[in-house]
Amino acid sequence: MSGWIAVAGLGPGAEALVTPEVSAALAEASDVVGYIPYVARVAPRAGLTLHPSDNRVELDRAALALTLAAEGRRVVIVSSGDPGVFAMASALFEALEAAPEHAGADIRILPGITAMLAAAARAGAPLGHDFCAINLSDNLKPFAVIERRLRAAIAGDFAMAFYNPRSKARPEGFARVLEILRAGCEPGRLITFARAVSTPDEALNTVTLAEARPEMADMRTVVLVGNSGTRRVGRWVYTPRGVKP
Ligand code: SAH
């Protein structure tokens, strides 16, 4: 039997937000590869080998998946949310570029519900008009690039979603992001801190830019910043569909 690789998004946390396509791939898999907490979300069963690995070894993990598939194994690489959003799908293609002997590998990318969309749905519709997503981690890019993209998004009046907003290793980056927002946006701009969406630890907090504090975010939080038209209606936050000429 010939092997394959599926790069699958497990969604933000809740079982109900795992797509049937991803569940089917996991049911057929012989091997599951991924970051420890994501592999822990896959139920063990006979015939399934779990290969949990640490953070920041994405390329090794992708190379392992390519090797296993070449041996005829049915491999699912798991990511949280969507595998194409700051996750394993790009890492697999980087590994494929570096390993031409695997050029014929049978690869599928199975989408998942990414954190910003799950969070936006809980809040209302803060991403209801043009928006962008920015990864605030400077592991793989200089902070100067983050600043440049952030300023461009402010100038374009995009709503924004920030992934990996603040870690213990770099607590000062998010404080700087708030300073840049304050310099370019009105103090009443709405910001939603959405933590552990769709898990038992879920917490949503919408504040104005003036009220926002760096400690409101951690690595389990996705931060949604409205555009200049984003407003509240009842308990909801939404961005109107149009912009007046
Ligand atoms: N591929 C994932 C993102 C991986 S980066 C996706 O599409 O969602 C990890 C970051 O995603 C976290 O630091 C956090 O910003 C966000 N995130 C992931 N799951 C989340 C959840 N359940 N609630 C809020 N943010 C989440």
XYZ file of C-alpha atoms and ligand atoms in Angstrom:
271
model
C 0.000 0.000 0.000
C 1.406 3.404 -0.869
C 1.914 5.968 1.817
C 0.535 9.491 2.086
C 0.718 12.638 4.160
C -2.260 14.726 5.250
C -1.497 18.022 6.964
C -4.565 18.554 9.087
C -5.948 21.431 11.123
C -7.563 20.332 14.384
C -9.436 23.633 14.825
C -9.226 25.862 17.895
C -9.964 23.167 20.498
C -13.549 21.903 20.552
C -14.213 18.468 19.077
C -17.269 19.879 17.265
C -14.964 22.200 15.296
C -12.861 19.368 13.821
C -14.009 18.850 10.220
C -15.314 15.428 9.136
C -12.521 15.335 6.513
C -9.869 15.625 9.247
C -11.600 12.994 11.421
C -11.639 10.616 8.429
C -7.907 11.129 7.776
C -7.123 10.464 11.453
C -9.236 7.287 11.346
C -7.163 6.000 8.382
C -3.773 7.101 9.711
C -0.972 4.794 10.840
C 1.120 7.677 12.249
C 0.424 11.094 13.743
C 3.212 13.654 13.839
C 3.088 17.051 15.557
C 3.777 19.393 18.440
C 3.171 17.654 21.804
C -0.099 19.425 22.845
C -1.657 18.910 19.392
C -0.770 15.200 19.215
C -2.298 14.909 22.708
C -5.650 15.855 21.146
C -5.654 12.676 19.025
C -7.220 9.626 20.713
C -4.747 6.707 20.863
C -5.844 3.435 19.286
C -4.322 0.128 18.232
C -2.343 0.463 15.009
C -1.726 4.187 15.459
C 1.772 5.419 16.353
C 1.990 8.893 17.871
C 5.140 10.964 17.271
C 4.900 14.033 19.536
C 7.777 16.510 19.230
C 8.799 19.767 20.840
C 8.181 23.272 19.544
C 10.560 24.809 16.968
C 11.482 21.508 15.295
C 9.004 21.920 12.459
C 11.456 20.971 9.699
C 12.617 17.782 11.479
C 8.988 16.852 11.996
C 8.182 17.440 8.314
C 11.227 15.388 7.248
C 10.073 12.538 9.516
C 6.640 12.622 7.879
C 8.186 12.460 4.383
C 10.358 9.487 5.406
C 7.444 7.618 6.981
C 5.228 8.194 3.917
C 8.036 6.920 1.644
C 8.021 3.722 3.752
C 4.329 3.300 2.938
C 2.873 4.761 6.148
C -0.278 6.894 6.302
C 0.822 10.019 8.101
C -1.234 12.880 9.517
C 0.708 15.970 10.552
C -1.480 17.833 13.036
C -1.639 21.589 13.595
C -4.054 23.571 15.707
C -6.540 25.745 13.872
C -5.722 25.698 10.159
C -2.456 24.065 9.018
C -1.769 26.881 6.544
C -1.947 29.670 9.155
C 1.405 30.020 10.957
C 1.622 26.234 11.113
C 2.911 23.007 9.567
C 1.795 23.169 5.907
C 4.517 25.642 4.896
C 7.091 23.715 6.944
C 6.249 20.547 4.999
C 6.741 22.316 1.662
C 10.059 23.759 2.873
C 11.167 20.232 3.775
C 9.953 18.988 0.375
C 12.043 21.634 -1.397
C 15.097 20.422 0.516
C 14.450 16.740 -0.278
C 13.927 16.256 -4.053
C 13.846 12.453 -3.555
C 10.370 12.975 -2.028
C 9.062 15.099 -4.928
C 6.423 12.465 -5.768
C 5.003 12.252 -2.219
C 1.208 12.032 -1.957
C 0.340 15.183 0.029
C -2.999 16.701 0.992
C -3.629 19.816 3.079
C -6.853 19.579 5.090
C -8.139 22.969 6.250
C -9.318 23.709 9.754
C -11.035 26.530 11.592
C -8.337 29.035 12.426
C -8.253 30.842 15.792
C -9.162 34.269 14.417
C -12.351 32.987 12.790
C -13.441 31.043 15.870
C -12.720 34.121 18.025
C -14.482 36.500 15.638
C -17.576 34.313 15.682
C -17.700 34.454 19.486
C -17.325 38.251 19.508
C -19.820 38.921 16.692
C -18.300 40.007 13.374
C -15.200 42.132 14.085
C -13.553 40.859 10.873
C -16.640 41.571 8.766
C -14.779 43.841 6.349
C -11.174 43.841 5.003
C -8.714 42.453 7.532
C -5.236 40.994 7.875
C -3.495 38.496 10.152
C -0.087 39.182 11.670
C 2.052 36.737 13.617
C 3.677 38.758 16.424
C 6.306 36.105 17.132
C 9.772 37.210 16.106
C 11.142 33.640 16.098
C 11.173 33.509 12.304
C 11.294 37.195 11.316
C 12.849 40.392 12.690
C 10.645 42.603 14.835
C 11.262 45.429 12.320
C 9.173 43.473 9.775
C 6.325 43.137 12.297
C 6.432 46.911 12.894
C 6.424 47.704 9.173
C 3.441 45.443 8.469
C 1.565 46.747 11.506
C 2.028 50.369 10.408
C 0.873 49.470 6.885
C -2.242 47.755 8.275
C -3.042 50.809 10.427
C -2.554 53.127 7.429
C -4.869 50.908 5.356
C -7.512 50.892 8.132
C -7.577 47.089 8.141
C -9.094 45.172 11.023
C -6.318 42.917 12.353
C -5.833 39.562 14.024
C -2.649 39.015 16.015
C -1.408 35.450 16.534
C 1.272 34.525 19.107
C 0.831 37.971 20.690
C 2.921 37.630 23.807
C 5.164 34.980 25.309
C 7.234 34.851 28.476
C 10.348 34.907 26.291
C 9.404 38.252 24.697
C 6.958 40.160 26.895
C 8.029 43.591 25.574
C 7.006 43.019 21.917
C 3.276 43.270 22.531
C 3.673 46.419 24.661
C 5.436 47.966 21.665
C 2.602 46.848 19.362
C 0.079 48.624 21.610
C 2.224 51.791 21.523
C 2.270 51.739 17.720
C -1.512 51.218 17.634
C -1.994 54.139 20.041
C 0.109 56.387 17.822
C -1.977 55.563 14.739
C -5.547 54.831 15.903
C -8.188 56.663 17.951
C -8.330 55.760 21.685
C -11.823 54.279 21.335
C -10.690 51.598 18.815
C -12.171 48.257 19.928
C -9.849 45.367 20.739
C -11.003 41.862 21.634
C -8.706 39.554 23.590
C -9.978 36.041 22.884
C -8.308 33.364 24.984
C -8.540 29.570 24.546
C -11.576 29.899 22.305
C -13.827 26.810 22.225
C -12.040 25.164 25.171
C -13.210 25.015 28.821
C -10.790 27.907 29.568
C -12.369 30.246 26.995
C -12.433 33.939 27.970
C -13.321 36.952 25.796
C -12.633 40.537 26.794
C -13.392 43.538 24.574
C -11.850 46.867 25.594
C -10.904 50.154 23.953
C -7.351 50.808 22.819
C -7.046 53.281 25.718
C -7.897 50.484 28.169
C -5.773 47.743 26.558
C -2.849 46.417 28.625
C -0.082 44.045 27.530
C -0.980 41.539 30.299
C -4.396 40.999 28.681
C -2.709 38.722 26.105
C -0.741 35.498 26.424
C 0.189 32.689 24.047
C -3.309 31.193 24.209
C -4.853 34.493 23.087
C -5.676 35.772 19.629
C -6.130 39.545 19.584
C -8.674 41.118 17.220
C -8.334 44.837 16.512
C -11.275 46.509 14.790
C -11.027 49.032 11.974
C -12.100 52.669 12.494
C -15.761 51.735 11.933
C -15.920 48.724 14.280
C -18.580 49.202 16.956
C -20.746 47.523 19.550
C -24.362 46.514 19.205
C -25.728 45.020 22.439
C -23.176 42.481 23.624
C -21.711 42.087 20.144
C -18.798 43.705 18.322
C -19.077 44.123 14.576
C -17.441 45.803 11.623
C -19.868 47.191 9.036
C -19.674 45.624 5.584
C -18.987 48.870 3.771
C -17.035 52.088 4.075
C -18.733 55.411 3.244
C -17.117 57.107 0.236
N -2.545 27.254 13.044
C -3.146 27.928 14.177
C -2.259 29.045 14.717
C -0.960 28.560 15.322
S -0.049 29.863 16.058
C -4.531 28.465 13.778
O -4.845 28.471 12.574
O -5.281 28.877 14.657
C -0.593 29.738 17.749
C -1.435 30.953 18.103
O -2.764 30.767 17.623
C -1.611 31.220 19.595
O -0.514 31.942 20.143
C -2.874 32.057 19.601
O -2.588 33.386 19.192
C -3.686 31.397 18.486
N -4.618 30.372 18.966
C -4.611 29.051 18.691
N -5.665 28.430 19.262
C -6.373 29.388 19.909
C -7.590 29.383 20.670
N -8.293 28.253 20.883
N -8.012 30.561 21.183
C -7.330 31.706 20.968
N -6.182 31.769 20.250
C -5.720 30.628 19.729
